[in-house]
Coordinates of C-alpha atoms in Angstrom, one line a residue:
X24 CA 32.7 44.2 27.7
X25 CA 31.0 41.6 25.4
X26 CA 26.8 41.9 25.9
X27 CA 25.1 39.2 27.3
X28 CA 23.0 37.4 24.7
X29 CA 18.9 37.9 25.5
X30 CA 18.2 34.2 25.2
X31 CA 20.3 30.8 24.7
X32 CA 18.9 30.5 21.1
X33 CA 19.9 31.8 17.8
X34 CA 18.1 34.7 16.5
X35 CA 15.0 34.4 15.0
X36 CA 14.5 30.6 16.3
X37 CA 11.8 30.2 18.8
X38 CA 8.7 27.6 19.8
X39 CA 7.5 28.2 16.5
X40 CA 10.3 27.2 14.8
X41 CA 12.1 29.9 12.7
X42 CA 10.0 32.6 13.1
X43 CA 10.6 34.4 9.8
X44 CA 9.4 31.4 7.9
X45 CA 5.8 31.0 10.2
X46 CA 5.7 34.5 8.9
X47 CA 6.5 33.9 5.2
X48 CA 6.5 30.6 3.4
X49 CA 8.7 31.7 1.1
X50 CA 11.9 32.1 3.8
X51 CA 14.1 29.2 3.8
X52 CA 13.5 28.0 0.1
X53 CA 16.9 28.9 -1.1
X54 CA 20.0 27.1 -0.6
X55 CA 22.0 27.5 2.2
X56 CA 25.0 29.8 1.9
X57 CA 27.4 28.1 4.7
X58 CA 27.9 23.9 4.2
X59 CA 28.6 23.2 7.8
X60 CA 25.9 21.2 10.2
X61 CA 24.3 24.0 11.5
X62 CA 23.3 25.2 8.5
X63 CA 22.2 21.5 7.1
X64 CA 20.2 21.3 10.6
X65 CA 18.6 24.5 9.8
X66 CA 17.2 23.3 6.7
X67 CA 16.6 19.8 8.6
X68 CA 14.5 22.3 11.0
X69 CA 13.0 24.2 8.4
X70 CA 11.4 21.1 6.8
X71 CA 9.8 19.8 9.9
X72 CA 8.1 23.2 9.9
X73 CA 6.3 21.6 6.9
X74 CA 4.6 19.3 8.9
X75 CA 3.2 21.9 11.2
X76 CA -0.2 20.4 12.4
X77 CA -0.2 16.9 10.7
X78 CA 1.7 14.8 12.6
X79 CA 0.1 14.9 16.2
X80 CA 0.7 12.6 19.0
X81 CA 3.9 12.2 17.1
X82 CA 6.5 15.3 16.8
X83 CA 6.9 17.5 13.9
X84 CA 10.2 16.0 13.0
X85 CA 12.7 17.1 9.7
X86 CA 15.4 15.0 7.9
X87 CA 18.0 16.6 5.4
X88 CA 20.4 13.7 3.4
X89 CA 23.8 15.0 2.3
X90 CA 26.6 14.1 0.6
X91 CA 30.0 15.7 -0.5
X92 CA 28.4 19.1 0.6
X93 CA 25.2 18.6 -1.9
X94 CA 21.6 18.1 -1.1
X95 CA 20.2 14.6 -1.8
X96 CA 16.5 14.9 -0.6
X97 CA 14.8 16.2 2.2
X98 CA 11.7 14.9 3.9
X99 CA 9.2 15.8 6.7
X100 CA 7.0 13.3 9.1
X101 CA 3.6 12.8 7.3
X102 CA -0.1 12.2 9.1
X103 CA -0.1 10.4 11.8
X104 CA 0.4 6.7 11.1
X105 CA 2.0 7.7 8.1
X106 CA 5.9 7.4 7.3
X107 CA 8.5 9.5 9.4
X108 CA 11.2 12.2 8.2
X109 CA 13.7 9.7 7.6
X110 CA 11.9 7.3 5.9
X111 CA 10.5 10.3 3.5
X112 CA 14.0 11.5 2.7
X113 CA 15.5 8.1 1.8
X114 CA 12.4 6.9 -0.1
X115 CA 13.1 10.4 -2.2
X116 CA 16.7 9.2 -3.2
X117 CA 16.3 6.8 -6.8
X118 CA 19.9 6.6 -7.1
X119 CA 20.7 4.4 -3.8
X120 CA 24.1 4.4 -4.5
X121 CA 24.0 7.9 -3.5
X122 CA 23.4 6.8 0.0
X123 CA 26.6 5.6 0.6
X124 CA 28.6 7.5 2.8
X125 CA 26.3 10.3 2.8
X126 CA 25.0 11.9 6.0
X127 CA 21.6 12.3 7.7
X128 CA 20.8 15.4 9.3
X129 CA 17.3 14.7 11.5
X130 CA 15.8 17.2 13.9
X131 CA 14.8 14.4 16.4
X132 CA 16.9 11.0 17.5
X133 CA 15.4 8.3 15.2
X134 CA 12.8 5.8 16.5
X135 CA 14.0 2.5 17.3
X136 CA 10.7 0.6 18.3
X137 CA 8.0 -0.2 16.1
X138 CA 4.6 1.4 16.2
X139 CA 2.3 2.6 13.1
X140 CA 5.8 2.3 11.3
X141 CA 8.6 0.4 11.2
X142 CA 11.9 1.9 13.2
X143 CA 13.4 4.6 11.4
X144 CA 16.6 3.2 12.9
X145 CA 16.3 -0.3 11.1
X146 CA 16.2 2.5 7.8
X147 CA 18.8 4.0 8.2
X148 CA 21.0 1.1 9.0
X149 CA 20.1 -0.4 5.6
X150 CA 20.5 2.6 3.7
X151 CA 24.5 2.9 3.7
X152 CA 25.0 6.5 5.3
X153 CA 28.2 6.9 7.1
X154 CA 27.0 9.5 9.4
X155 CA 23.7 11.0 11.4
X156 CA 23.9 14.2 12.9
X157 CA 20.6 14.6 15.7
X158 CA 19.1 17.8 16.8
X159 CA 17.5 16.9 19.9
X160 CA 17.3 13.8 22.0
X161 CA 13.9 11.8 22.5
X162 CA 12.8 10.9 25.9
X163 CA 10.1 8.3 24.4
X164 CA 10.7 4.8 24.9
X165 CA 10.6 3.7 21.5
X166 CA 13.9 5.9 21.2
X167 CA 15.7 7.2 24.1
X168 CA 19.0 6.4 22.5
X169 CA 18.7 2.9 21.7
X170 CA 18.4 3.9 17.8
X171 CA 21.6 5.9 18.3
X172 CA 23.7 3.1 19.9
X173 CA 22.8 0.5 17.0
X174 CA 24.0 3.2 14.3
X175 CA 27.2 3.7 16.7
X176 CA 27.5 -0.1 17.1
X177 CA 27.4 -0.6 13.0
X178 CA 30.1 1.9 12.7
X179 CA 28.0 4.9 12.1
X180 CA 29.5 8.6 13.0
X181 CA 26.9 10.0 15.5
X182 CA 26.8 13.7 16.6
X183 CA 24.1 15.2 19.0
X184 CA 23.0 18.4 19.3
X185 CA 23.5 20.1 16.4
X186 CA 21.1 23.4 16.7
X187 CA 19.9 21.2 20.1
X188 CA 17.8 24.3 21.9
X189 CA 16.4 25.3 18.5
X190 CA 15.1 21.6 18.0
X191 CA 14.2 21.2 21.4
X192 CA 12.1 24.8 21.1
X193 CA 10.6 23.4 18.1
X194 CA 9.5 20.2 19.8
X195 CA 8.7 21.5 22.9
X196 CA 4.9 20.4 23.6
X197 CA 6.5 16.7 22.3
X198 CA 9.1 17.0 24.7
X199 CA 7.3 18.8 27.9
X200 CA 4.3 15.9 27.3
X201 CA 6.8 12.9 27.8
X202 CA 7.8 14.6 30.8
X203 CA 4.5 15.7 32.4
X204 CA 2.4 12.9 30.8
X205 CA -0.3 15.6 30.9
X206 CA -1.4 18.3 28.6
X207 CA 1.4 20.6 28.4
X208 CA -0.6 24.4 29.0
X209 CA 0.6 27.5 27.2
X210 CA -0.3 31.0 27.9
X211 CA -0.4 33.5 25.5
X212 CA -1.6 37.0 25.7
X213 CA -0.8 40.3 24.0
X214 CA 0.0 43.2 26.7
X215 CA 0.5 47.0 26.7
X216 CA 3.8 48.4 27.8
X217 CA 2.1 48.9 31.0
X218 CA 0.4 45.3 31.5
X219 CA -2.9 45.5 30.3
X220 CA -4.7 42.4 28.3
X221 CA -7.5 44.6 27.3
X222 CA -9.4 47.9 28.1
X223 CA -11.7 48.3 31.1
X224 CA -14.4 47.8 29.0
X225 CA -12.6 44.2 28.5
X226 CA -11.7 44.9 24.7
X227 CA -8.5 43.4 23.4
X228 CA -9.2 43.4 19.6
X229 CA -6.6 44.6 18.8
X230 CA -3.8 45.1 21.0
X231 CA -1.0 43.7 19.0
X232 CA -0.3 44.2 15.1
X233 CA -0.8 42.1 12.3
X234 CA 2.5 40.0 12.4
X235 CA 2.0 39.2 15.8
X236 CA -1.6 37.7 14.7
X237 CA 0.3 35.9 12.1
X238 CA 2.2 34.4 14.6
X239 CA -0.4 33.6 16.9
X240 CA -2.5 32.1 14.3
X241 CA 0.7 29.5 12.9
X242 CA 1.4 28.5 16.9
X243 CA -2.6 27.6 16.9
X244 CA -2.2 25.4 14.2
X245 CA 1.2 23.5 16.5
X246 CA -1.1 23.5 19.8
X247 CA -3.5 20.7 19.9
X248 CA -6.2 23.4 21.3
X249 CA -6.9 26.3 22.4
X250 CA -8.8 27.3 25.4
X251 CA -10.7 30.9 26.5
X252 CA -12.9 31.6 29.2
X253 CA -16.3 32.4 29.2
X254 CA -16.0 36.2 29.6
X255 CA -13.3 36.4 26.7
X256 CA -15.6 34.4 24.4
X257 CA -18.3 36.9 25.1
X258 CA -16.5 40.0 24.9
X259 CA -14.2 39.1 21.4
X260 CA -16.9 36.3 19.7
X261 CA -13.2 34.9 18.6
X262 CA -13.3 32.4 16.3
X263 CA -9.9 30.7 17.0
X264 CA -8.9 29.8 13.9
X265 CA -5.4 29.7 12.0
X266 CA -6.5 32.3 9.1
X267 CA -3.9 34.4 9.0
X268 CA -1.0 31.7 9.4
X269 CA 1.5 31.4 6.5
X270 CA 1.1 28.3 4.7
X271 CA 0.4 25.2 4.8
X272 CA -2.4 25.1 6.8
X273 CA -3.0 21.2 8.0
X274 CA -5.5 21.8 10.8
X275 CA -7.2 23.7 12.6
X276 CA -6.7 23.7 16.9
X277 CA -9.9 22.3 19.0
X278 CA -12.1 24.7 20.8
X279 CA -12.0 24.9 24.6
X280 CA -14.5 27.6 26.4
X281 CA -13.9 27.4 30.1
X282 CA -17.7 28.4 31.0
X283 CA -18.1 26.8 35.2
X284 CA -21.2 28.3 35.6
X285 CA -22.8 28.0 32.2
X286 CA -22.8 31.9 31.0
X287 CA -21.8 31.2 27.8
X288 CA -26.0 30.8 26.7
X289 CA -26.3 34.4 26.9
X290 CA -24.5 35.2 24.1
X291 CA -25.1 36.8 21.0
X292 CA -25.5 34.8 17.7
X293 CA -22.0 36.1 16.4
X294 CA -20.3 34.3 19.2
X295 CA -21.6 31.0 18.4
X296 CA -21.2 31.9 14.5
X297 CA -17.9 32.5 15.3
X298 CA -17.2 29.2 17.5
X299 CA -18.9 26.8 14.5
X300 CA -15.8 28.1 12.0
X301 CA -13.2 25.3 11.2
X302 CA -14.9 22.2 13.6
X303 CA -16.0 18.9 12.3
X304 CA -17.2 15.9 13.9
X305 CA -13.9 14.1 13.4
X306 CA -12.3 16.9 15.4
X307 CA -11.4 19.6 15.7
X308 CA -14.4 19.9 17.9
X309 CA -15.6 21.8 21.0
X310 CA -14.8 21.2 24.2
X311 CA -17.3 23.0 26.6
X312 CA -16.5 23.1 30.2
X313 CA -18.7 23.6 32.5
X314 CA -19.4 22.4 36.3
X315 CA -21.8 19.3 36.4
X316 CA -25.0 21.5 38.2
X317 CA -24.9 24.1 35.6
X318 CA -24.8 22.1 32.9
X319 CA -28.1 22.8 30.5
X320 CA -28.8 22.0 26.9
X321 CA -29.1 25.5 25.3
X322 CA -30.6 26.6 22.1
X323 CA -27.2 27.2 20.6
X324 CA -25.9 23.7 21.0
X325 CA -28.6 22.7 18.2
X326 CA -25.6 24.0 15.7
X327 CA -23.1 22.5 17.4
X328 CA -24.6 18.9 18.1
X329 CA -22.3 16.8 16.1
X330 CA -19.1 19.1 16.6
X331 CA -19.3 19.7 20.3
X332 CA -18.0 17.7 23.2
X333 CA -19.5 18.6 26.9
X334 CA -17.3 18.4 29.5
X335 CA -18.6 18.3 33.3
X336 CA -16.6 19.2 35.6
X337 CA -17.3 18.1 39.4
X338 CA -17.4 21.2 41.6
X339 CA -14.4 22.5 42.8
X340 CA -12.8 20.8 40.3
X341 CA -9.1 21.8 40.2
X342 CA -7.0 22.8 37.5
X343 CA -4.9 19.6 37.1
X344 CA -8.1 17.5 37.6
X345 CA -9.9 19.6 34.4
X346 CA -6.4 19.0 32.3
X347 CA -6.7 15.5 33.2
X348 CA -10.6 15.1 32.0
X349 CA -9.6 17.2 29.5
X350 CA -7.1 14.6 28.1
X351 CA -9.2 11.4 29.0
X352 CA -12.1 12.9 26.9
X353 CA -10.2 13.7 23.9
X354 CA -8.6 10.2 24.2
X355 CA -12.5 8.7 24.2
X356 CA -13.4 10.7 21.0
X357 CA -10.4 11.0 18.8
X358 CA -7.8 7.7 20.1
X359 CA -5.2 9.3 21.0
X360 CA -3.7 12.1 23.9
X361 CA -4.4 15.8 24.3
X362 CA -0.9 16.9 24.2
X363 CA -1.4 20.9 24.0
X364 CA -3.3 23.5 25.0
X365 CA -2.4 27.2 24.3
X366 CA -4.4 29.3 26.7
X367 CA -5.4 33.0 25.0
X368 CA -7.5 34.1 28.1
X369 CA -8.7 35.6 30.0
X370 CA -6.8 37.1 32.8
X371 CA -8.1 35.7 35.6
X372 CA -7.5 32.2 34.1
X373 CA -4.2 33.0 32.8
X374 CA -3.3 34.3 36.7
X375 CA -5.2 30.9 38.7
X376 CA -2.8 29.1 35.9
X377 CA 0.0 30.8 36.8
X378 CA -1.0 30.4 40.8
X379 CA -1.0 26.6 40.5
X380 CA 2.5 26.9 38.3
X381 CA 0.5 25.0 35.8
X382 CA 1.6 27.3 33.0
X383 CA 4.4 25.0 31.1
X384 CA 5.5 28.0 28.5
X385 CA 4.5 31.6 27.9
X386 CA 3.9 33.5 24.3
X387 CA 3.6 37.1 25.8
X388 CA 3.2 40.0 22.8
X389 CA 4.2 43.1 24.0
X390 CA 3.0 46.0 22.2
X391 CA 5.0 49.9 22.2
X392 CA 1.9 51.5 23.8
X393 CA 0.5 52.9 26.8
X394 CA -3.1 52.0 28.0
X395 CA -3.9 52.9 31.4
X396 CA -6.7 51.1 33.1
X397 CA -6.7 49.3 35.9
X398 CA -9.0 45.9 35.2
X399 CA -7.6 43.6 32.9
X400 CA -4.1 42.5 33.9
X401 CA -2.2 39.4 35.6
X402 CA -4.0 39.9 38.6
X403 CA -3.0 38.7 42.4
X404 CA -1.0 35.4 42.9
X405 CA -1.6 35.1 46.3
X406 CA -4.0 31.9 47.1
X407 CA -5.7 33.2 50.0
X408 CA -7.4 36.3 48.2
X409 CA -7.9 35.1 44.6
X410 CA -7.8 36.6 41.6
X411 CA -10.0 39.5 42.2
X412 CA -8.0 41.0 44.7
X413 CA -7.3 44.4 44.5
X414 CA -4.5 44.8 41.7
X415 CA -2.1 47.0 44.5
X416 CA -0.8 43.6 45.2
X417 CA -0.3 45.0 48.9
X418 CA 0.8 41.9 50.7
X419 CA 2.9 40.4 47.5
X420 CA 6.1 39.3 48.2
X421 CA 8.7 40.1 45.5
X422 CA 11.1 37.0 46.5
X423 CA 8.0 35.0 45.7
X424 CA 7.7 36.0 42.6
X425 CA 6.7 33.4 39.8
X426 CA 9.8 33.4 37.5
X427 CA 10.3 31.6 34.0
X428 CA 13.2 30.8 31.7
X429 CA 13.9 33.3 28.6
X430 CA 14.2 31.1 25.6
X431 CA 13.9 33.6 23.0
X432 CA 12.7 37.0 21.9
X433 CA 11.6 38.2 18.5
X434 CA 10.5 41.8 17.0
X435 CA 7.3 41.6 15.1
X436 CA 6.3 45.1 13.5
X437 CA 5.7 47.0 16.7
X438 CA 5.2 44.3 19.3
X439 CA 7.9 41.8 20.9
X440 CA 7.3 38.5 21.6
X441 CA 8.8 36.7 24.7
X442 CA 8.9 33.2 24.7
X443 CA 9.6 31.8 28.2
X444 CA 9.5 28.0 29.9
X445 CA 8.7 27.0 33.4
X446 CA 11.9 26.4 35.1
X447 CA 10.7 22.6 35.6
X448 CA 12.2 21.9 32.2
X449 CA 15.8 22.3 31.6
X450 CA 15.8 22.1 27.9
X451 CA 18.0 24.9 27.5
X452 CA 20.8 24.4 30.3

């Protein structure tokens, strides 16, 4: 009997793209040994990873031009407002006669509408290519099949869904945002085999190993913002930077401290020194979320005056209202939407987001160790009792559990990362 595969994606692929490349910039530099559509699309996906962190709110796309089994050029989408991947690849070809009869491999359907850049479909139609191979379809109104229809009508052969699942996983924040029209929330945590996110003193540094932490930092660069609760901030004094990620390092994420009761002012200087790292007035900035009645200017804020963005929440603010408030303030300050937030803890915040069905994806790093303890783990999901109920969950109904769909798995040293998506998304079915 043939064993079932663990997940629908090919081995090595996940939300972080091709995970070996996320850990080592040298991976994928060799020429493909197979010269089929999937091999060329994998090269386009690797190229798209060069744009991590610089393209938002545009998606990080890669394109490869091939003729007679030979690579002509490749390109990745540049910074927001600059050229898209297809135009970068086309512009790199000095001998335009090479484009006649060539194939373009692109990880996302070419745009057909004018934004800060003219439509890529227009450039492809004028190029002389005879075939286009697409990874993922784009639901954005400026694409949505319009460009592919125009290319087909012009006699260009169009093929889609080549490494489609792998491309959709890499493009998940962009695609999910089109569906939700609110910030996409990704829960990330490290845990032991027995489910503990920290010891009974609240210490979580470090449950996971170096490879797992390096992959986390790569993901931080991919997502727009990192959110932690005030308890995690006070216990761990995190810097929330991308310091151990493989190159390129195009940006640091925004930092969000969720502190409804205004407890951050009680922290040690190290907490504020670490949070200050990487912040700039033009972004990234620190979004400090506190309930309006508890807001007060604390001395530590003086060092953050140009990079702090207070988010004053109304009392009893729901998580969905909070996400929309964050998006509104991000747009007001930076002129674009807040597409994605990775929540790195603590256990109570993650529990509440699961309970409210607001975790759109999970990236769970499981360490092959047993800790014991009783306090820091995903808690009771029963709304009647909240996250502080006893850990035994005596009334929890097994049939009411919150199931996710498994997208990918990857061993990282003595850790295994499980990447899952909420069942509201049908990208992999």
